[in-house]
Short mmCIF file of C-alpha atoms and ligand atoms in Angstrom, two decimals:
data_model
loop_
_atom_site.label_atom_id
_atom_site.label_comp_id
_atom_site.label_asym_id
_atom_site.label_seq_id
_atom_site.Cartn_x
_atom_site.Cartn_y
_atom_site.Cartn_z
CA MET T 1 0.00 0.00 0.00
CA TYR T 2 1.15 3.54 -0.73
CA ASN T 3 2.80 5.71 1.92
CA LEU T 4 1.26 9.01 0.82
CA SER T 5 3.68 11.41 2.48
CA ASN T 6 6.57 9.57 0.79
CA GLU T 7 4.83 9.83 -2.57
CA ILE T 8 4.17 13.55 -2.11
CA LYS T 9 7.83 14.08 -1.13
CA LYS T 10 9.02 12.27 -4.29
CA ILE T 11 6.67 14.29 -6.50
CA SER T 12 7.82 17.56 -4.84
CA GLU T 13 11.48 16.68 -5.47
CA LYS T 14 10.74 15.78 -9.06
CA ASN T 15 8.82 19.01 -9.72
CA PRO T 16 10.64 21.80 -7.83
CA ASN T 17 9.42 25.39 -8.17
CA GLU T 18 5.92 24.29 -9.21
CA PRO T 19 3.79 25.30 -6.18
CA GLU T 20 0.43 25.42 -7.98
CA PHE T 21 0.97 21.96 -9.48
CA LEU T 22 2.11 20.47 -6.17
CA ASN T 23 -0.83 22.02 -4.36
CA ALA T 24 -3.26 20.43 -6.82
CA VAL T 25 -1.55 17.03 -6.54
CA LYS T 26 -1.61 17.14 -2.72
CA GLU T 27 -5.29 18.06 -2.69
CA VAL T 28 -6.25 15.15 -4.94
CA LEU T 29 -4.05 12.60 -3.17
CA ASP T 30 -5.30 13.67 0.28
CA SER T 31 -8.90 13.16 -0.70
CA VAL T 32 -8.40 9.83 -2.48
CA ALA T 33 -6.42 8.38 0.46
CA PRO T 34 -9.23 5.95 1.41
CA VAL T 35 -9.35 4.62 -2.18
CA LEU T 36 -5.58 4.11 -2.24
CA GLU T 37 -5.86 1.68 0.66
CA ASP T 38 -6.61 -0.92 -2.04
CA SER T 39 -3.13 -2.28 -2.85
CA LYS T 40 -3.94 -2.70 -6.56
CA TYR T 41 -3.22 1.01 -7.14
CA GLU T 42 0.27 0.72 -5.73
CA LYS T 43 0.90 -2.51 -7.63
CA GLU T 44 -0.04 -0.70 -10.85
CA SER T 45 2.03 2.46 -10.00
CA ILE T 46 -1.06 4.62 -10.46
CA ILE T 47 0.18 7.64 -8.50
CA GLU T 48 3.47 7.69 -10.42
CA ARG T 49 1.66 7.42 -13.76
CA ILE T 50 -1.18 9.83 -13.02
CA THR T 51 1.11 12.62 -11.75
CA GLU T 52 3.59 12.45 -14.65
CA PRO T 53 2.34 14.22 -17.81
CA ASP T 54 2.42 12.25 -21.06
CA ARG T 55 4.16 15.25 -22.60
CA GLN T 56 4.98 18.86 -21.69
CA ILE T 57 5.79 21.21 -24.52
CA ALA T 58 7.25 24.73 -24.32
CA PHE T 59 8.03 26.85 -27.37
CA ARG T 60 9.02 30.32 -28.55
CA VAL T 61 6.32 32.50 -30.09
CA SER T 62 7.75 35.38 -32.13
CA TRP T 63 5.33 37.95 -33.52
CA ILE T 64 5.46 41.47 -34.92
CA ASP T 65 3.78 44.36 -33.09
CA ASP T 66 2.15 47.35 -34.78
CA SER T 67 5.39 49.35 -34.67
CA GLY T 68 7.18 46.61 -36.61
CA LYS T 69 9.19 45.31 -33.66
CA ILE T 70 9.62 41.56 -33.16
CA ARG T 71 8.26 40.48 -29.78
CA VAL T 72 8.85 37.11 -28.09
CA ASN T 73 6.60 35.14 -25.73
CA ARG T 74 6.63 31.57 -24.49
CA GLY T 75 3.91 29.07 -25.45
CA TYR T 76 2.95 25.90 -23.54
CA ARG T 77 0.89 22.77 -24.00
CA VAL T 78 0.79 20.06 -21.36
CA GLN T 79 -0.78 16.83 -22.62
CA PHE T 80 -1.31 15.22 -19.25
CA ASN T 81 -3.36 12.08 -19.68
CA ASN T 82 -5.34 10.54 -22.55
CA ALA T 83 -6.60 7.35 -20.89
CA LEU T 84 -10.23 8.37 -21.44
CA GLY T 85 -10.01 10.20 -24.79
CA PRO T 86 -8.13 12.89 -26.75
CA TYR T 87 -6.46 15.55 -24.57
CA LYS T 88 -8.90 18.37 -23.90
CA GLY T 89 -8.47 21.65 -22.03
CA GLY T 90 -8.26 25.37 -22.60
CA LEU T 91 -5.55 27.82 -23.63
CA ARG T 92 -4.80 30.73 -21.28
CA PHE T 93 -3.16 33.98 -22.40
CA HIS T 94 -2.07 35.93 -19.32
CA PRO T 95 1.31 37.34 -18.14
CA SER T 96 1.19 35.07 -15.06
CA VAL T 97 1.24 31.88 -17.17
CA ASN T 98 4.14 29.50 -16.48
CA MET T 99 4.73 25.75 -16.56
CA SER T 100 3.52 25.23 -12.97
CA ILE T 101 0.18 26.91 -13.63
CA ILE T 102 -0.38 25.05 -16.90
CA LYS T 103 0.54 21.73 -15.26
CA PHE T 104 -1.83 22.33 -12.34
CA LEU T 105 -4.65 23.22 -14.70
CA ALA T 106 -3.95 20.19 -16.93
CA PHE T 107 -3.84 17.88 -13.90
CA GLU T 108 -7.18 19.19 -12.61
CA GLN T 109 -8.62 18.91 -16.11
CA ILE T 110 -8.03 15.12 -16.19
CA PHE T 111 -10.45 14.56 -13.30
CA LYS T 112 -12.91 17.25 -14.36
CA ASN T 113 -13.21 15.71 -17.81
CA ALA T 114 -13.62 12.25 -16.28
CA LEU T 115 -16.52 13.56 -14.18
CA THR T 116 -18.44 14.68 -17.29
CA GLY T 117 -18.70 11.01 -18.37
CA LEU T 118 -17.57 12.06 -21.88
CA PRO T 119 -14.58 10.46 -23.65
CA LEU T 120 -12.09 13.26 -22.91
CA GLY T 121 -8.50 13.18 -21.67
CA GLY T 122 -6.84 16.10 -19.84
CA GLY T 123 -4.55 18.84 -21.10
CA LYS T 124 -4.03 22.60 -20.89
CA GLY T 125 -1.93 25.24 -22.62
CA GLY T 126 -1.35 28.92 -23.10
CA SER T 127 1.19 31.68 -23.11
CA ASP T 128 2.55 34.53 -20.99
CA PHE T 129 1.30 36.85 -23.76
CA ASP T 130 -0.89 39.69 -22.41
CA PRO T 131 -3.79 40.45 -24.79
CA LYS T 132 -4.67 43.61 -22.83
CA GLY T 133 -4.08 46.81 -24.76
CA LYS T 134 -3.12 44.97 -27.97
CA SER T 135 -4.78 45.83 -31.29
CA ASP T 136 -6.84 43.24 -33.17
CA ALA T 137 -4.04 42.95 -35.72
CA GLU T 138 -1.46 42.24 -32.97
CA ILE T 139 -3.74 39.62 -31.40
CA MET T 140 -4.15 37.99 -34.80
CA ARG T 141 -0.40 37.90 -35.52
CA PHE T 142 0.30 36.46 -32.08
CA CYS T 143 -2.42 33.78 -32.45
CA GLN T 144 -1.14 32.81 -35.90
CA SER T 145 2.42 32.46 -34.66
CA PHE T 146 1.30 30.51 -31.58
CA MET T 147 -0.75 28.11 -33.73
CA THR T 148 2.08 27.64 -36.24
CA GLU T 149 3.93 25.72 -33.53
CA LEU T 150 0.94 24.29 -31.61
CA SER T 151 -0.56 22.79 -34.79
CA LYS T 152 2.21 20.15 -34.78
CA TYR T 153 0.78 18.63 -31.63
CA ILE T 154 -3.03 18.90 -31.86
CA GLY T 155 -5.85 17.43 -33.97
CA ALA T 156 -9.52 16.37 -33.72
CA ASP T 157 -8.65 12.88 -32.43
CA LYS T 158 -5.45 13.84 -30.62
CA ASP T 159 -5.71 17.06 -28.61
CA VAL T 160 -8.51 19.62 -28.84
CA PRO T 161 -7.78 22.95 -27.07
CA ALA T 162 -10.44 25.54 -26.16
CA GLY T 163 -10.50 29.00 -24.53
CA ASP T 164 -9.67 30.07 -20.96
CA ILE T 165 -8.59 33.38 -19.41
CA GLY T 166 -7.69 35.82 -22.22
CA VAL T 167 -8.82 33.43 -24.96
CA GLY T 168 -12.34 33.89 -26.27
CA GLU T 169 -14.13 33.55 -29.59
CA ARG T 170 -11.89 36.13 -31.31
CA GLU T 171 -8.63 34.35 -30.41
CA ILE T 172 -10.07 30.88 -31.16
CA GLY T 173 -11.13 32.22 -34.59
CA TYR T 174 -7.64 33.47 -35.45
CA MET T 175 -6.09 30.19 -34.26
CA PHE T 176 -8.62 28.04 -36.12
CA GLY T 177 -8.00 30.02 -39.33
CA GLN T 178 -4.26 29.43 -39.05
CA TYR T 179 -4.69 25.73 -38.19
CA LYS T 180 -6.88 25.23 -41.26
CA ARG T 181 -4.38 27.05 -43.47
CA LEU T 182 -1.45 24.95 -42.21
CA ARG T 183 -3.22 21.59 -42.30
CA ASP T 184 -5.51 22.24 -45.28
CA THR T 185 -8.17 20.29 -43.37
CA TYR T 186 -11.48 21.43 -41.92
CA GLU T 187 -11.71 19.57 -38.65
CA GLY T 188 -12.79 20.35 -35.09
CA ALA T 189 -9.29 20.72 -33.67
CA LEU T 190 -10.45 23.60 -31.42
CA THR T 191 -13.68 24.20 -29.49
CA GLY T 192 -15.21 27.48 -28.42
CA LYS T 193 -15.50 28.40 -32.12
CA SER T 194 -18.05 30.96 -33.31
CA VAL T 195 -21.44 29.42 -34.17
CA VAL T 196 -20.93 30.92 -37.64
CA TYR T 197 -18.36 28.21 -38.54
CA GLY T 198 -18.80 25.09 -36.42
CA GLY T 199 -19.13 26.29 -32.84
CA SER T 200 -21.83 24.89 -30.60
CA LEU T 201 -24.74 26.96 -29.42
CA ILE T 202 -24.50 27.55 -25.63
CA ARG T 203 -20.70 26.87 -25.52
CA LYS T 204 -19.99 30.48 -24.58
CA GLN T 205 -22.56 30.36 -21.76
CA ALA T 206 -21.85 26.76 -20.71
CA THR T 207 -19.40 27.17 -17.82
CA GLY T 208 -21.43 29.91 -16.11
CA TYR T 209 -24.82 28.31 -16.79
CA GLY T 210 -23.52 24.89 -15.75
CA LEU T 211 -22.16 26.37 -12.51
CA VAL T 212 -25.60 27.70 -11.58
CA TYR T 213 -27.32 24.41 -12.55
CA PHE T 214 -24.82 22.61 -10.33
CA THR T 215 -25.47 25.03 -7.43
CA GLN T 216 -29.20 24.44 -7.87
CA ASN T 217 -28.63 20.66 -7.65
CA VAL T 218 -26.67 21.00 -4.39
CA LEU T 219 -29.29 23.31 -2.85
CA ASN T 220 -32.17 21.03 -3.93
CA HIS T 221 -30.34 18.06 -2.39
CA HIS T 222 -30.27 20.00 0.88
CA GLY T 223 -33.99 20.87 0.67
CA ASP T 224 -33.39 24.43 -0.54
CA ASP T 225 -33.72 26.35 -3.83
CA ILE T 226 -31.63 28.96 -5.62
CA SER T 227 -34.60 31.17 -6.47
CA GLY T 228 -34.70 34.38 -4.41
CA LYS T 229 -31.12 34.04 -3.17
CA LYS T 230 -28.64 36.91 -2.88
CA VAL T 231 -25.58 35.99 -4.93
CA CYS T 232 -22.06 37.44 -5.01
CA VAL T 233 -19.96 36.70 -8.09
CA SER T 234 -16.29 37.59 -8.66
CA GLY T 235 -14.74 38.10 -12.09
CA ALA T 236 -16.32 39.86 -15.05
CA GLY T 237 -15.28 37.55 -17.85
CA ASN T 238 -16.94 34.73 -19.70
CA VAL T 239 -17.67 32.53 -16.68
CA ALA T 240 -18.73 35.32 -14.30
CA ILE T 241 -21.06 37.08 -16.73
CA HIS T 242 -22.90 33.90 -17.71
CA ALA T 243 -23.13 32.65 -14.13
CA ALA T 244 -24.69 36.00 -13.18
CA GLU T 245 -27.02 35.80 -16.19
CA LYS T 246 -28.34 32.32 -15.33
CA ALA T 247 -28.64 33.19 -11.62
CA GLN T 248 -30.79 36.19 -12.55
CA GLN T 249 -32.90 34.05 -14.91
CA LEU T 250 -33.56 31.69 -11.99
CA GLY T 251 -34.76 34.52 -9.75
CA CYS T 252 -31.59 35.47 -7.82
CA LYS T 253 -30.34 38.97 -7.06
CA VAL T 254 -26.69 39.25 -8.18
CA LEU T 255 -24.98 41.90 -6.06
CA THR T 256 -21.31 41.99 -7.10
CA LEU T 257 -18.81 41.43 -9.91
CA SER T 258 -15.06 42.17 -9.97
CA ASP T 259 -12.15 42.46 -12.38
CA SER T 260 -8.40 42.78 -12.05
CA LYS T 261 -8.69 46.49 -11.12
CA GLY T 262 -11.65 46.56 -8.68
CA TRP T 263 -15.20 45.48 -7.89
CA ILE T 264 -18.79 46.69 -8.09
CA TYR T 265 -21.68 46.38 -5.63
CA ASP T 266 -25.17 47.12 -6.92
CA SER T 267 -27.77 46.64 -4.18
CA GLU T 268 -30.55 46.73 -6.81
CA GLY T 269 -28.95 43.86 -8.72
CA ILE T 270 -26.18 44.03 -11.33
CA ASP T 271 -27.26 45.33 -14.76
CA LEU T 272 -25.57 42.80 -17.06
CA LYS T 273 -26.27 44.78 -20.22
CA VAL T 274 -24.05 47.56 -18.86
CA VAL T 275 -21.36 45.06 -17.80
CA LYS T 276 -21.31 43.28 -21.18
CA ASP T 277 -20.94 46.61 -22.93
CA ILE T 278 -17.97 47.57 -20.72
CA LYS T 279 -16.17 44.19 -20.71
CA GLU T 280 -17.06 42.63 -24.08
CA VAL T 281 -17.51 45.63 -26.40
CA MET T 282 -15.31 48.40 -24.97
CA ARG T 283 -12.89 45.95 -23.21
CA LYS T 284 -12.51 48.47 -20.35
CA ASP T 285 -12.62 48.11 -16.54
CA LEU T 286 -15.62 48.05 -14.19
CA SER T 287 -15.06 51.61 -12.88
CA LEU T 288 -17.21 52.71 -15.85
CA TYR T 289 -20.24 50.89 -14.38
CA LYS T 290 -21.12 53.86 -12.12
CA GLU T 291 -21.59 56.12 -15.16
CA SER T 292 -24.70 54.11 -16.07
CA ARG T 293 -25.70 53.04 -12.53
CA PRO T 294 -24.95 56.03 -10.26
CA ASN T 295 -26.40 54.33 -7.14
CA ALA T 296 -23.94 51.43 -7.38
CA GLU T 297 -20.57 51.36 -5.59
CA TYR T 298 -17.18 50.93 -7.27
CA HIS T 299 -14.16 49.98 -5.14
CA SER T 300 -10.67 49.74 -6.55
CA GLY T 301 -8.50 46.81 -5.39
CA LYS T 302 -9.21 43.23 -4.44
CA PHE T 303 -12.73 42.02 -3.66
CA LYS T 304 -12.77 40.54 -0.13
CA TRP T 305 -16.34 39.13 -0.21
CA THR T 306 -17.58 41.63 2.40
CA ILE T 307 -21.11 41.92 0.95
CA PRO T 308 -23.56 39.57 2.74
CA CYS T 309 -24.94 36.87 0.44
CA GLU T 310 -26.29 33.30 0.58
CA VAL T 311 -24.50 32.04 -2.54
CA ALA T 312 -20.87 32.83 -3.46
CA LEU T 313 -19.59 32.09 -6.96
CA PRO T 314 -15.85 32.87 -7.38
CA CYS T 315 -15.32 33.09 -11.16
CA ALA T 316 -12.08 35.07 -11.72
CA THR T 317 -8.84 33.10 -11.25
CA GLN T 318 -6.81 30.78 -9.01
CA ASN T 319 -6.10 31.79 -5.38
CA GLU T 320 -8.39 34.83 -5.59
CA VAL T 321 -10.26 33.96 -2.33
CA ASP T 322 -8.05 34.10 0.75
CA ALA T 323 -8.66 33.11 4.40
CA GLU T 324 -9.98 36.55 5.32
CA SER T 325 -12.47 36.47 2.45
CA VAL T 326 -13.95 33.05 3.31
CA GLN T 327 -14.17 34.16 6.94
CA ASN T 328 -16.19 37.19 5.78
CA LEU T 329 -18.53 34.87 3.86
CA ILE T 330 -18.97 32.53 6.81
CA ASN T 331 -19.53 35.39 9.30
CA ASN T 332 -22.19 36.89 7.03
CA GLY T 333 -24.16 33.62 6.87
CA CYS T 334 -23.28 32.46 3.34
CA LYS T 335 -24.77 28.99 2.72
CA ILE T 336 -22.76 27.76 -0.25
CA ILE T 337 -19.57 28.43 -2.24
CA CYS T 338 -19.46 26.93 -5.72
CA GLU T 339 -16.30 27.45 -7.75
CA GLY T 340 -16.60 28.83 -11.29
CA ALA T 341 -12.86 29.46 -11.55
CA ASN T 342 -10.24 26.73 -11.20
CA MET T 343 -8.89 26.53 -7.64
CA PRO T 344 -10.03 30.04 -6.63
CA LEU T 345 -9.58 29.31 -2.90
CA THR T 346 -6.10 29.44 -1.38
CA ALA T 347 -5.07 26.27 0.50
CA GLU T 348 -5.63 28.11 3.79
CA ALA T 349 -9.09 29.33 2.76
CA LEU T 350 -10.06 25.81 1.68
CA LYS T 351 -9.05 24.40 5.06
CA ILE T 352 -11.32 26.90 6.82
CA VAL T 353 -14.25 26.11 4.52
CA LEU T 354 -13.92 22.34 4.96
CA ASN T 355 -14.14 22.78 8.73
CA ALA T 356 -17.05 25.26 8.70
CA ASP T 357 -20.79 24.86 8.41
CA ILE T 358 -20.97 25.90 4.74
CA LEU T 359 -21.53 23.89 1.59
CA TYR T 360 -18.65 23.86 -0.88
CA ALA T 361 -18.29 22.53 -4.43
CA PRO T 362 -14.86 22.29 -6.13
CA GLY T 363 -14.40 23.72 -9.62
CA LYS T 364 -13.53 20.38 -11.15
CA ALA T 365 -17.20 19.45 -10.60
CA SER T 366 -19.06 22.75 -10.59
CA ASN T 367 -17.34 24.39 -13.59
CA ALA T 368 -17.27 21.27 -15.78
CA GLY T 369 -20.15 22.58 -17.92
CA GLY T 370 -17.73 24.35 -20.27
CA VAL T 371 -15.69 21.33 -21.15
CA ALA T 372 -18.86 19.23 -21.31
CA VAL T 373 -20.32 21.47 -24.03
CA SER T 374 -16.90 21.49 -25.72
CA GLY T 375 -17.29 17.69 -25.81
CA LEU T 376 -20.73 18.22 -27.39
CA GLU T 377 -19.14 20.62 -29.91
CA MET T 378 -16.65 17.88 -30.85
CA SER T 379 -19.51 15.41 -31.37
CA GLN T 380 -21.45 17.89 -33.54
CA ASN T 381 -18.32 18.59 -35.62
CA SER T 382 -17.64 14.86 -36.20
CA MET T 383 -21.26 14.17 -37.11
CA ARG T 384 -21.53 17.37 -39.23
CA LEU T 385 -24.62 18.29 -37.19
CA LYS T 386 -25.83 21.32 -35.28
CA TRP T 387 -28.03 20.93 -32.22
CA SER T 388 -30.43 23.70 -31.15
CA SER T 389 -29.78 25.85 -28.06
CA GLU T 390 -32.57 23.99 -26.26
CA GLU T 391 -31.03 20.60 -27.07
CA VAL T 392 -27.56 21.64 -25.88
CA ASP T 393 -28.94 23.33 -22.75
CA GLU T 394 -30.94 20.21 -21.83
CA LYS T 395 -27.85 18.02 -22.28
CA LEU T 396 -25.83 20.48 -20.15
CA LYS T 397 -28.43 20.34 -17.37
CA GLY T 398 -28.39 16.53 -17.52
CA ILE T 399 -24.58 16.39 -17.36
CA MET T 400 -24.40 18.76 -14.36
CA LYS T 401 -27.03 16.71 -12.54
CA GLY T 402 -25.14 13.51 -13.38
CA ILE T 403 -21.91 14.98 -11.98
CA PHE T 404 -23.61 16.05 -8.76
CA ASP T 405 -25.37 12.69 -8.30
CA ASN T 406 -22.12 10.77 -8.87
CA ILE T 407 -19.97 12.84 -6.54
CA SER T 408 -22.52 12.96 -3.75
CA GLU T 409 -22.87 9.17 -4.02
CA ALA T 410 -19.08 8.76 -3.82
CA ALA T 411 -18.86 11.13 -0.85
CA ALA T 412 -21.60 9.19 0.96
CA GLU T 413 -19.96 5.84 0.14
CA TYR T 414 -16.76 7.00 1.87
CA GLY T 415 -18.64 8.27 4.93
CA GLU T 416 -18.55 12.05 4.33
CA PRO T 417 -21.84 12.80 2.52
CA ASN T 418 -21.37 16.60 2.37
CA ASN T 419 -17.71 16.50 1.36
CA TYR T 420 -18.09 17.19 -2.36
CA LEU T 421 -14.37 17.85 -2.76
CA MET T 422 -13.65 14.31 -1.65
CA GLY T 423 -16.55 12.94 -3.73
CA ALA T 424 -15.33 14.71 -6.89
CA ASN T 425 -11.70 13.66 -6.47
CA ILE T 426 -12.62 10.04 -5.72
CA CYS T 427 -15.06 9.77 -8.59
CA GLY T 428 -12.71 11.33 -11.17
CA PHE T 429 -9.65 9.49 -9.89
CA LYS T 430 -11.30 6.05 -9.93
CA ARG T 431 -12.52 6.50 -13.52
CA VAL T 432 -9.11 7.54 -14.82
CA ALA T 433 -7.22 4.94 -12.77
CA GLU T 434 -9.50 2.11 -14.02
CA ALA T 435 -8.92 3.20 -17.64
CA ILE T 436 -5.13 3.38 -17.11
CA MET T 437 -5.05 -0.09 -15.53
CA LYS T 438 -6.95 -1.64 -18.44
CA GLN T 439 -4.49 -0.23 -21.01
CA GLY T 440 -1.34 -2.02 -19.86
CA ALA T 441 2.04 -0.61 -18.90
CA VAL T 442 1.76 2.75 -20.73
P1 LIG L 1 -11.92 35.66 -18.74
O1 LIG L 1 -10.59 36.08 -19.24
O2 LIG L 1 -13.09 35.79 -19.64
O3 LIG L 1 -12.27 36.46 -17.39
C1 LIG L 1 -11.45 36.43 -16.27
C2 LIG L 1 -11.94 37.48 -15.29
O4 LIG L 1 -11.20 37.40 -14.08
C3 LIG L 1 -11.75 38.89 -15.81
O5 LIG L 1 -12.80 39.72 -15.37
C4 LIG L 1 -10.41 39.31 -15.18
O6 LIG L 1 -10.29 40.71 -14.99
C5 LIG L 1 -10.50 38.62 -13.84
N1 LIG L 1 -9.16 38.31 -13.34
C6 LIG L 1 -8.17 37.62 -13.97
N2 LIG L 1 -7.07 37.55 -13.22
C7 LIG L 1 -7.37 38.21 -12.08
C8 LIG L 1 -6.66 38.49 -10.89
N3 LIG L 1 -5.40 38.06 -10.73
N4 LIG L 1 -7.31 39.19 -9.91
C9 LIG L 1 -8.58 39.61 -10.07
N5 LIG L 1 -9.31 39.38 -11.19
C10 LIG L 1 -8.71 38.69 -12.16
O7 LIG L 1 -11.75 34.16 -18.23
P2 LIG L 1 -12.87 33.06 -17.98
O8 LIG L 1 -14.09 33.72 -17.47
O9 LIG L 1 -12.94 32.20 -19.17
O10 LIG L 1 -12.18 32.18 -16.82
C11 LIG L 1 -12.32 32.51 -15.44
C12 LIG L 1 -11.94 31.31 -14.60
O11 LIG L 1 -12.79 30.20 -14.93
C13 LIG L 1 -10.51 30.80 -14.78
O12 LIG L 1 -10.06 30.25 -13.56
C14 LIG L 1 -10.69 29.66 -15.79
O13 LIG L 1 -9.65 28.71 -15.71
C15 LIG L 1 -12.00 29.07 -15.29
N6 LIG L 1 -12.73 28.27 -16.27
C16 LIG L 1 -13.07 28.80 -17.49
C17 LIG L 1 -13.78 28.02 -18.38
C18 LIG L 1 -14.30 28.57 -19.66
O14 LIG L 1 -15.09 27.87 -20.32
N7 LIG L 1 -13.94 29.78 -20.08
C19 LIG L 1 -14.09 26.60 -18.09
C20 LIG L 1 -13.77 26.19 -16.75
C21 LIG L 1 -13.08 27.00 -15.89
P3 LIG L 1 -10.06 41.70 -16.26
O15 LIG L 1 -11.41 41.80 -16.91
O16 LIG L 1 -9.61 42.99 -15.63
O17 LIG L 1 -9.04 41.05 -17.11
#
């Protein structure tokens, strides 16, 4: 049987200077400890195989800015595990991107994708390129250069990237165009495409909508309902905006949103039309919100979750919610935290939450709606079909319910019925480990 602290020590020595990756590995291994008591996992070297990526690729991306100067960024793709299907996971363009962050995201993606029940492996990629303040032409030249290298490693049956922070429909379009030009093949090698040329309806909304469907499932399971709840959301990007939109459609009052410069509090409920105009059309910061909604508050700096609410949906980025913030939520009577972002709680904040009387759902379960609809986009592309919004939305609802049912069953089976972190890690881990064991010594 495995000695877990020895395993974690070996992994830490093998992957120095990768704190985000090591944090994610520790979290998963801690929660699957009861499963690992079965000696078959040790006999099959499952921890060693599941924590070592199939492949990690880093490459130079040279591109020309509008002044004619050659600029250089670094690109990444980590193809972590394809036991269940082609590698699948987003591309992130943000100056903070490094190998540790991409590896942590790819590792988490393996289990998230397993939870959807779709045939998807786990991967992630991106670049330290900062799209902020760049012209459309610069974004296009960067995306084309990035794809010139990435195209060697991806394909519809091999590895299918999508969007993430800093990568939306515009960037996916430029990358898809370049992929098609290089390969001379029209295939679904990327998801998150525009519906004009092969994208799935509801893909853009899927992570945020799925998050709210998941939250509704948890509340229903605990004899409650999302309708009428006060909701705080962080972030003001793709996930945050669509989570807020679905929460409002289901009768909630959404009180806050945030971005990298500051946060807004609108006691009458956030006006999403104003937010979409600021973030998606003008690509500016939330300080402009007050110009259209003078009664709202704008605060510069980090959002510390000080506004009382019953539902908290962190949807910005990793480690955005610290110990002080979760304490504010708990003190103000918040009932549930469901993660829209990947690992938004710091390790310290997570420890507090797991020991408090508050429901908590980890992102690998609650934000899996995006990759699930990406899986549906892949199916539509292969079948040369297009499903209606209603069809995709129904499938999304079904997948989110299936994920909740499976993880709550796993949590109950291992004696901690409300520990959805443990349920999600166990459920995802067992699926991937079973698939690895059936495929021999690879
Ligand atoms: P976007 O780029 O669309 O939006 C990110 C938002 O978070 C922006 O409002 C951004 O502010 C804010 N933000 C980014 N970094 C920071 C920071 N360090 N501090 C405060 N705010 C910050 O990304 P997405 O909405 O696509 O992704 C958000 C999260 O959800 C990420 O963790 C991502 O991995 C996760 N996720 C996304 C999925 C998807 O389908 N897109 C699927 C599953 C998970 P600003 O506007 O100022 O840049």
